[in-house]
PDB file of C-alpha atoms in Angstrom:
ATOM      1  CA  UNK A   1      -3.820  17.829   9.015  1.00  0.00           C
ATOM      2  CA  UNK A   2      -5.239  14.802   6.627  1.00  0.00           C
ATOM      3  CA  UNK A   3      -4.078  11.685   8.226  1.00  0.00           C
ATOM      4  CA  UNK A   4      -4.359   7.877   9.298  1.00  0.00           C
ATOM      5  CA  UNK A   5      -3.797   7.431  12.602  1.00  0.00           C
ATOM      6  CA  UNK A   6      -2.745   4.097  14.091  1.00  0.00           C
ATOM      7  CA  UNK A   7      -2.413   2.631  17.496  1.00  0.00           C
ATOM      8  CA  UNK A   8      -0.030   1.116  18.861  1.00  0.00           C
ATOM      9  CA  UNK A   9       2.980   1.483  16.620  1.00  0.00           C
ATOM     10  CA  UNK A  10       4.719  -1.310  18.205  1.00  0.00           C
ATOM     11  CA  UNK A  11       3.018  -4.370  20.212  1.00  0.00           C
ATOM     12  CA  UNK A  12       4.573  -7.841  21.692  1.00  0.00           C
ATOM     13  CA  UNK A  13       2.354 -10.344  22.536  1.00  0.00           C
ATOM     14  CA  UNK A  14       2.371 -13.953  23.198  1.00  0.00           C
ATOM     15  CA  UNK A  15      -0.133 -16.788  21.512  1.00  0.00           C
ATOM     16  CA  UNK A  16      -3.899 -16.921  21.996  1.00  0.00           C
ATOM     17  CA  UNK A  17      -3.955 -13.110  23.753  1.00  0.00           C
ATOM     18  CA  UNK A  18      -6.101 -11.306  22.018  1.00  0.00           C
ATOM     19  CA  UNK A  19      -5.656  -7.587  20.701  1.00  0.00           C
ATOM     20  CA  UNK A  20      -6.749  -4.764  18.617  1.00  0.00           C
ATOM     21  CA  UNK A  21      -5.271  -2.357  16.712  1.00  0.00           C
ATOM     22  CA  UNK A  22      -6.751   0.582  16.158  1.00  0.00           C
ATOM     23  CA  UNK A  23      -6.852   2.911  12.711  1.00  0.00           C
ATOM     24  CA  UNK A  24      -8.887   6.034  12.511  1.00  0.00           C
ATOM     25  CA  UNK A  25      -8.820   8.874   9.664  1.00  0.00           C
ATOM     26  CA  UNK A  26     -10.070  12.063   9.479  1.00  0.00           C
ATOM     27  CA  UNK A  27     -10.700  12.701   6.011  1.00  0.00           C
ATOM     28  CA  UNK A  28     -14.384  11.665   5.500  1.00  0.00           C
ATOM     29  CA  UNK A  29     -13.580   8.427   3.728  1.00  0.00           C
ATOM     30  CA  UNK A  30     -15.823   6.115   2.610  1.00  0.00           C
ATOM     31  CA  UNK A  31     -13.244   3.260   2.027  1.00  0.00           C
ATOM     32  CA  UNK A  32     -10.644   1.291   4.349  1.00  0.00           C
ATOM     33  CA  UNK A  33      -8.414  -1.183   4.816  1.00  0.00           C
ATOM     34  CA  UNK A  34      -5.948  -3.311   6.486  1.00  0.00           C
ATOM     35  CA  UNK A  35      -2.871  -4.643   4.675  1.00  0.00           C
ATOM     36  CA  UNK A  36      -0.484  -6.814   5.887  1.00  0.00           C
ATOM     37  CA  UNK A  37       3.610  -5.920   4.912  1.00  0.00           C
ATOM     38  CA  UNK A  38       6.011  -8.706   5.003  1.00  0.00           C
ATOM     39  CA  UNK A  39       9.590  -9.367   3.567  1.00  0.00           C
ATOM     40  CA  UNK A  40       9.301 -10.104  -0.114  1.00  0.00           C
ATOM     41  CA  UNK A  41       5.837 -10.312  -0.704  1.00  0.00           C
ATOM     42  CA  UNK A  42       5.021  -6.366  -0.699  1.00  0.00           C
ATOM     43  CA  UNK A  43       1.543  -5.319   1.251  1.00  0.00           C
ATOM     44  CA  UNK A  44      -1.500  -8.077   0.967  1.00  0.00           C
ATOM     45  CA  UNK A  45      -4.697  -6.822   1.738  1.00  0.00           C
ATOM     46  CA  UNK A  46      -6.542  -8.258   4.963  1.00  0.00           C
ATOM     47  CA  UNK A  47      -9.720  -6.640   5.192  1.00  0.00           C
ATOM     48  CA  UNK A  48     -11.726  -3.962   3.368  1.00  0.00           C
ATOM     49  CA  UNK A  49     -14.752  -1.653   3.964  1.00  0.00           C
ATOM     50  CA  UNK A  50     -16.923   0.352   1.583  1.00  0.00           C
ATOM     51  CA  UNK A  51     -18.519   2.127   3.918  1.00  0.00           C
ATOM     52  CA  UNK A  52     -20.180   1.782   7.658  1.00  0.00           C
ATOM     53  CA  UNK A  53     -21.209  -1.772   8.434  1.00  0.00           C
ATOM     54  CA  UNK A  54     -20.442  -2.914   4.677  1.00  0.00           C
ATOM     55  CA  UNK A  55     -16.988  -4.893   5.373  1.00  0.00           C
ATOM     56  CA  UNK A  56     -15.568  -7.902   3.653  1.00  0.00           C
ATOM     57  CA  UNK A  57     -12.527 -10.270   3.017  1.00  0.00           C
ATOM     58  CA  UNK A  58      -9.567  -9.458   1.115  1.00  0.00           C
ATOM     59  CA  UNK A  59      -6.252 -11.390   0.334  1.00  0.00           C
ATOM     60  CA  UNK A  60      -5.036 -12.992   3.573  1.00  0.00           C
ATOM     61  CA  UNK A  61      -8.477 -12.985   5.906  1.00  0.00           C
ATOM     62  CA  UNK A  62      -7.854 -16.052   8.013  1.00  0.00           C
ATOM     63  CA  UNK A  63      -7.236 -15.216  11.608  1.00  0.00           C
ATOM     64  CA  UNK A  64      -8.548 -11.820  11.601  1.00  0.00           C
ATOM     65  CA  UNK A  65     -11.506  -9.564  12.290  1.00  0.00           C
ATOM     66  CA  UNK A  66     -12.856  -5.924  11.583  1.00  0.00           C
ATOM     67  CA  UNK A  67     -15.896  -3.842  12.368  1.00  0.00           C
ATOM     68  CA  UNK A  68     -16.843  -0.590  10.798  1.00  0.00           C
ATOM     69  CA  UNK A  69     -19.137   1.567  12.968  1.00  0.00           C
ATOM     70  CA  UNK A  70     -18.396   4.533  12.617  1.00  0.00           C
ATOM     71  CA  UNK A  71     -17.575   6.044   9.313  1.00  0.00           C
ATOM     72  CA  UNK A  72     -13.922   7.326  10.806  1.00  0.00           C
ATOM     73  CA  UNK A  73     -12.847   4.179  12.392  1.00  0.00           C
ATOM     74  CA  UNK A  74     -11.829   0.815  11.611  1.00  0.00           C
ATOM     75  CA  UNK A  75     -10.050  -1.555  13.892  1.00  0.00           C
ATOM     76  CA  UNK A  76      -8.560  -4.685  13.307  1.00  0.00           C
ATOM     77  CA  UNK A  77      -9.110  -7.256  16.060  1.00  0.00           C
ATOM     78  CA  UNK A  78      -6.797 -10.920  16.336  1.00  0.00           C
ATOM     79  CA  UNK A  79      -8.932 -13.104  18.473  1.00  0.00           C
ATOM     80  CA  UNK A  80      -6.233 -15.588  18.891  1.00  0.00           C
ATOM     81  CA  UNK A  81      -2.776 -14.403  17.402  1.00  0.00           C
ATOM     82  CA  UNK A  82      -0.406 -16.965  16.564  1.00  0.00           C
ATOM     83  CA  UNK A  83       3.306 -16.278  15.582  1.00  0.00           C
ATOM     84  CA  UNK A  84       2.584 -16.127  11.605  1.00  0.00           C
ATOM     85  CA  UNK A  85       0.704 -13.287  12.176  1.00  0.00           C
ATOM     86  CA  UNK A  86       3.917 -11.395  13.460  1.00  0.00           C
ATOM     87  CA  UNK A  87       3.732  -9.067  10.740  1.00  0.00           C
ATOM     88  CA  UNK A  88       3.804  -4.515   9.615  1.00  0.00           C
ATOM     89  CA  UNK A  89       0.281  -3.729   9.487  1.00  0.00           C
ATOM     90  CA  UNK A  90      -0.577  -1.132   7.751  1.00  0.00           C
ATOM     91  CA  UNK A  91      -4.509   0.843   7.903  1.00  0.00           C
ATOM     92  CA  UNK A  92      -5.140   2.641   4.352  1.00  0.00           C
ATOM     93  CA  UNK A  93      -8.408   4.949   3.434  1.00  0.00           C
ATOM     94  CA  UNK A  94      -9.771   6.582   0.015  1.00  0.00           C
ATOM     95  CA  UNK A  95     -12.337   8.647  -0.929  1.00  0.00           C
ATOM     96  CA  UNK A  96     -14.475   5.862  -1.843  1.00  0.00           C
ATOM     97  CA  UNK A  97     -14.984   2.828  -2.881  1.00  0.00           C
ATOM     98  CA  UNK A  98     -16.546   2.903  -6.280  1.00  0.00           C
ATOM     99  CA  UNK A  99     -13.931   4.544  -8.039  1.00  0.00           C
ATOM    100  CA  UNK A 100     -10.250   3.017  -7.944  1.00  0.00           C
ATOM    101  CA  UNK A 101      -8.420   6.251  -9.170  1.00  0.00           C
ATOM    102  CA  UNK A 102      -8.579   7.868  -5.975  1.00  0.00           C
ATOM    103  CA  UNK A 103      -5.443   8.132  -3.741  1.00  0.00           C
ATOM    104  CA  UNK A 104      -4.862   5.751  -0.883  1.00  0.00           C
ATOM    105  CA  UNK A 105      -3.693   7.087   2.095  1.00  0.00           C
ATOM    106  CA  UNK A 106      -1.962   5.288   4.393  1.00  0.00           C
ATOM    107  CA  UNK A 107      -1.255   4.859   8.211  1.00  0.00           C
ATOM    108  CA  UNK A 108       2.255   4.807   9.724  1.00  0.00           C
ATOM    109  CA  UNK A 109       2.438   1.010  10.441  1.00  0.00           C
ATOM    110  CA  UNK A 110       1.988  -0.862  13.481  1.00  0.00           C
ATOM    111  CA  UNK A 111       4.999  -3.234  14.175  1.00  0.00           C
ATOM    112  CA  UNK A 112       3.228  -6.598  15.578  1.00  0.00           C
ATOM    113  CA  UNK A 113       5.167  -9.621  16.926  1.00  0.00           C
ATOM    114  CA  UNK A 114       3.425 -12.257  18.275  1.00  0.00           C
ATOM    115  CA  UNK A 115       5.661 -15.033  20.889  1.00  0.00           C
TER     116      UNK A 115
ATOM    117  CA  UNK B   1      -7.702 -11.512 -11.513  1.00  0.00           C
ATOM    118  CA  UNK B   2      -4.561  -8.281 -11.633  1.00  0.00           C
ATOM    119  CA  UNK B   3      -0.395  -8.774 -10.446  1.00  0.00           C
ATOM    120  CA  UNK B   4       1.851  -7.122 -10.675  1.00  0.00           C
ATOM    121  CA  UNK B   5       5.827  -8.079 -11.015  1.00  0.00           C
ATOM    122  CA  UNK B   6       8.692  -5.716  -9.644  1.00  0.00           C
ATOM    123  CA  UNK B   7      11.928  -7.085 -11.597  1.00  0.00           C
ATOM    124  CA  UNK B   8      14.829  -6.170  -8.763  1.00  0.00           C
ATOM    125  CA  UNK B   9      14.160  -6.470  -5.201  1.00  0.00           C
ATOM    126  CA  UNK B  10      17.808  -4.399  -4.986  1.00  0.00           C
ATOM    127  CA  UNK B  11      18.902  -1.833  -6.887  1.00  0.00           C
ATOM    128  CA  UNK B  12      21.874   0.518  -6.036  1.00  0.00           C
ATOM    129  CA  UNK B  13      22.525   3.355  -8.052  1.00  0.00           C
ATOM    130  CA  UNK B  14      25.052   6.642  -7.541  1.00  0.00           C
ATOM    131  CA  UNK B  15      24.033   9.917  -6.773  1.00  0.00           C
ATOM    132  CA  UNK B  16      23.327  11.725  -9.919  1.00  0.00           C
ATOM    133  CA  UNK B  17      23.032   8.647 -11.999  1.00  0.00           C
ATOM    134  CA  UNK B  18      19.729   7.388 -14.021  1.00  0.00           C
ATOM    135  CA  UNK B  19      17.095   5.801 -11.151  1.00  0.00           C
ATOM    136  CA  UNK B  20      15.167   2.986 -13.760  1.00  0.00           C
ATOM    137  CA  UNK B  21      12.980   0.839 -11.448  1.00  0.00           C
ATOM    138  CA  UNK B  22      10.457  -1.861 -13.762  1.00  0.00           C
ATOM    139  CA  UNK B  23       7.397  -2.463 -13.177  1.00  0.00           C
ATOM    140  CA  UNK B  24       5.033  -4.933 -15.202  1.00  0.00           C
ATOM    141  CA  UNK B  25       1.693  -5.323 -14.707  1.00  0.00           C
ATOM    142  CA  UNK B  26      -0.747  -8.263 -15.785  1.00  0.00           C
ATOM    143  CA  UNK B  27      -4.602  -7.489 -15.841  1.00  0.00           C
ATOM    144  CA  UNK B  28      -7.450  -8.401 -17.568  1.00  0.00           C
ATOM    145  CA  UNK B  29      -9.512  -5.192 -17.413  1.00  0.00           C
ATOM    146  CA  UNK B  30      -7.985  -1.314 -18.203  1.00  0.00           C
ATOM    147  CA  UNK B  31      -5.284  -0.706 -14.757  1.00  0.00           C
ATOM    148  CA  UNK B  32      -4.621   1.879 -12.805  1.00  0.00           C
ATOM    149  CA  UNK B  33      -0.921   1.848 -11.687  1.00  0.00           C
ATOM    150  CA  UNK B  34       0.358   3.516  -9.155  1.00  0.00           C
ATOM    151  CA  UNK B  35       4.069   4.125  -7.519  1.00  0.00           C
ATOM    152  CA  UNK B  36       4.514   4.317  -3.865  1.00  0.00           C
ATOM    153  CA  UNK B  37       7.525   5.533  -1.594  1.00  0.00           C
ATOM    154  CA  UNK B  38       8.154   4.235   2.177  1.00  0.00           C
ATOM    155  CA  UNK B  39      11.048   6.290   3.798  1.00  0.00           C
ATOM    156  CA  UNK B  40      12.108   3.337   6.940  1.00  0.00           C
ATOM    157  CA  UNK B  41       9.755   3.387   9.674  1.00  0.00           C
ATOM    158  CA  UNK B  42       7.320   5.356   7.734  1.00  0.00           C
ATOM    159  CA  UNK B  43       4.195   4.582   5.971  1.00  0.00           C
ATOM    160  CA  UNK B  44       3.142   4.277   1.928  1.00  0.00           C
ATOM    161  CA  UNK B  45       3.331   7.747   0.796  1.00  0.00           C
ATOM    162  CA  UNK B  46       2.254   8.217  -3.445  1.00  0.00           C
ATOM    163  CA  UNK B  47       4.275   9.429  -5.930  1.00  0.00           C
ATOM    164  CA  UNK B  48       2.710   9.253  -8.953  1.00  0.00           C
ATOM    165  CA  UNK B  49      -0.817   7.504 -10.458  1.00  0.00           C
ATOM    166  CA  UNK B  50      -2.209   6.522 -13.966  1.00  0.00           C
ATOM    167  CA  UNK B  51      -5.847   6.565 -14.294  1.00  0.00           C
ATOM    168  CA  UNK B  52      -5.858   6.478 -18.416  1.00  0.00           C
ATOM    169  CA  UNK B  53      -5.181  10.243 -18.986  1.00  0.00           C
ATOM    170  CA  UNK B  54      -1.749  11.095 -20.169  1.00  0.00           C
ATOM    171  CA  UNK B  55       0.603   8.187 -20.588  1.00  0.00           C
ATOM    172  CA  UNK B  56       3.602   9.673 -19.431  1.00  0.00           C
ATOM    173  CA  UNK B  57       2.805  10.732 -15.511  1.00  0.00           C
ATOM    174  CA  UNK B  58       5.012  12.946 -13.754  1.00  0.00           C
ATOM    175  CA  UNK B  59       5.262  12.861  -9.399  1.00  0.00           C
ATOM    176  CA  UNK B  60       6.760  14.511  -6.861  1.00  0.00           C
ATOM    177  CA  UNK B  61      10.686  14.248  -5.913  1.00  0.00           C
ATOM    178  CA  UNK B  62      11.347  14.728  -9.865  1.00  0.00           C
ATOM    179  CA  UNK B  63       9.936  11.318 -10.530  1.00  0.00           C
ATOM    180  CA  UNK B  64       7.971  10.070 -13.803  1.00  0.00           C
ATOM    181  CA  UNK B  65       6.375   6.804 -14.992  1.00  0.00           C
ATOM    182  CA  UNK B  66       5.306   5.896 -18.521  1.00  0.00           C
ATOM    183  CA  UNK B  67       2.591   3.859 -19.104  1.00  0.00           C
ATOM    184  CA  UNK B  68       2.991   1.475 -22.098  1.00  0.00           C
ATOM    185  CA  UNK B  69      -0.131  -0.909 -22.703  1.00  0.00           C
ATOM    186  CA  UNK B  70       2.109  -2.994 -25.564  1.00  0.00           C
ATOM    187  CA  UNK B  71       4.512  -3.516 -22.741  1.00  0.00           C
ATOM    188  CA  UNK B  72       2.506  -4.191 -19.716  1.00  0.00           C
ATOM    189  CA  UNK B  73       5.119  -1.645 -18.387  1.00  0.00           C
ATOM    190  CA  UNK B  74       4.957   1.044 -16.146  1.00  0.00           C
ATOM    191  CA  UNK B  75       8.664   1.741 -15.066  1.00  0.00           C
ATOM    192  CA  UNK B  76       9.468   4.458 -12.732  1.00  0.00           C
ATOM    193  CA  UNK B  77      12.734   7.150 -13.639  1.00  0.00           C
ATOM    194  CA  UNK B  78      14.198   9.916 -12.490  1.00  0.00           C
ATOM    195  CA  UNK B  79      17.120  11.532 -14.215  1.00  0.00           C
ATOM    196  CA  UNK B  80      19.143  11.998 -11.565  1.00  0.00           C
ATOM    197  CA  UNK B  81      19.230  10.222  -8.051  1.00  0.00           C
ATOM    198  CA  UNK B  82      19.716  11.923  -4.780  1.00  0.00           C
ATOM    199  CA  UNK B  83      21.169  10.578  -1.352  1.00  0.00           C
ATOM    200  CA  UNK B  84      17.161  11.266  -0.236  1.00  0.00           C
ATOM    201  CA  UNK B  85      15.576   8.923  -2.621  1.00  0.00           C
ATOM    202  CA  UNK B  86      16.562   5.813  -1.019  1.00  0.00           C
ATOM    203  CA  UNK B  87      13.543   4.447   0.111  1.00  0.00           C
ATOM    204  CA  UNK B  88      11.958   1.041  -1.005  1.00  0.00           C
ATOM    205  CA  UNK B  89       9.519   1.398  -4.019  1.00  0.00           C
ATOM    206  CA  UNK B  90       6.559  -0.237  -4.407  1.00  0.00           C
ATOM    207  CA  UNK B  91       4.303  -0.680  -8.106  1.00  0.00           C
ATOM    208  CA  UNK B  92       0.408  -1.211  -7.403  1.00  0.00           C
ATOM    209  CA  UNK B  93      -2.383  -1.778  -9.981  1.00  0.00           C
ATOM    210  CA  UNK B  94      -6.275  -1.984  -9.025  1.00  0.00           C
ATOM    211  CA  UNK B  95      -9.574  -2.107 -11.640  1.00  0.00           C
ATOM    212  CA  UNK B  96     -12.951  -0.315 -11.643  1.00  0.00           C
ATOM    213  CA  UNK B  97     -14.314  -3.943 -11.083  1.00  0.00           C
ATOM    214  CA  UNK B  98     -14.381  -6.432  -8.014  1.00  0.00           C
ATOM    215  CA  UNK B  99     -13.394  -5.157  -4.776  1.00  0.00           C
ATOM    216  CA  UNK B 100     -11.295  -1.877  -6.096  1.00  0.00           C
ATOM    217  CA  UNK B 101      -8.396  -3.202  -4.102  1.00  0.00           C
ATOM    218  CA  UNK B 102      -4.492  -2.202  -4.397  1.00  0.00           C
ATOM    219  CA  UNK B 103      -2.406  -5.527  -5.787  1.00  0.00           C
ATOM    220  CA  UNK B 104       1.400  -4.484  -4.967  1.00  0.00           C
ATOM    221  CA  UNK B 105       4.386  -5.928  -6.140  1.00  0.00           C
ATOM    222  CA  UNK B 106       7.072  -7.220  -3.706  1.00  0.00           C
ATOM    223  CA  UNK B 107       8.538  -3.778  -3.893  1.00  0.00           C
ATOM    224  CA  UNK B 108      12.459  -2.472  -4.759  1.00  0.00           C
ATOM    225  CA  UNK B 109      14.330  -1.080  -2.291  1.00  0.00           C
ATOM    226  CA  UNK B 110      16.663   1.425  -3.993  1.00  0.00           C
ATOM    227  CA  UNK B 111      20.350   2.198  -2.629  1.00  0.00           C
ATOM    228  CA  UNK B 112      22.032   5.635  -3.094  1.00  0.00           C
ATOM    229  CA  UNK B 113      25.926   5.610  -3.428  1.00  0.00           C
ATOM    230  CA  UNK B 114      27.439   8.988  -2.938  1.00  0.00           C
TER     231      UNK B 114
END
């Protein structure tokens, strides 16, 4: 089955411990990326990748980091979480990245608080 | 630069009645719009997309969107509502220029009366 996997779905941490989420998809996509989901504002992109090791900075960058490796996987890391990034996260991929008419799929949402 | 505004954060409608959600859209370059359903605790899943072929685009679950360029409009209908649509809705544009990304609006989350 196409999909976007992410893990974890849910995570409670406290300041300053760092984490990573995972997102991994199995479709042969070229492009990903991390939004951010919260109350009133819709989904803001974080992060975005053309393709491996070609990555760069989207809406709401600050406090975040990615890597691209390996063309299936792209995690999103939080050095140092604070509470405003207590947030839905949500991994997306496409086809690629040179075209925009290509359907985004999207992850299931991991459900981050941060103490 | 692209937005997109979602007039409505609420909308409640009854089963079997007219679903109308609005979407308006503000770019500077030819769009591509796109609809997209979450279900709660569920990811994005995409109903329907323009990409400048016919105006009028039909999705799944019976839904349509009309793109109208005078307008900036691309609302999303469906004729008659079902207890299964409600969901919050969210409009997205993105360009064939910069960094291809997804702008959403602060979605509508659509109620079902039965």
């Amino acid at each position: 089955e196409a999909q976007v996997t992410q893990n974890p779905r849910y995570l409670i941490t406290v300041t300053g411990k760092k984490l990573t989420v995972t997102c991994s998809q199995n479709m042969n996509h070229e492009y990903m990326s991390w939004y951010r989901q919260d109350p009133g504002l819709g989904l803001r992109q974080i992060y975005y990748s053309m393709n491996v090791e070609v990555t760069d900075k989207g809406d709401v960058p600050e406090g975040y980091k990615v890597s691209r490796k390996e063309k299936r996987n792209f995690p999103l890391i939080l050095e140092s979480p604070s509470p405003n990034q207590t947030s839905l996260y949500f991994c997306a991929s496409r086809m690629t990245g040179v075209t925009s008419t290509d359907t985004q799929y999207f992850g299931p949402g991991t459900r981050l608080t941060v103490l | 630069a692209q937005s997109v505004t979602q007039l409505g954060s609420h909308v409640s409608v009854s089963e079997g009645a007219l679903v109308l959600l609005r979407c308006n859209y503000s770019s500077s370059v030819p769009p591509y719009l796109f609809w997209y359903v979450q279900y709660p605790n569920q990811g994005l899943q995409l109903l329907l997309k323009y990409t400048s072929a016919a105006t009028l685009v039909k999705g799944i679950n019976g839904f349509e969107a009309e793109f109208k360029k005078s307008e900036t409009s691309f609302h999303l209908t469906k004729p008659s509502a079902h207890m299964s649509d409600a969901a919050e809705y969210f409009c997205a544009v993105t360009t064939d220029t910069g960094r291809r990304a997804l702008t959403f609006g602060s979605g509508t989350r659509l109620q079902v009366q039965p």
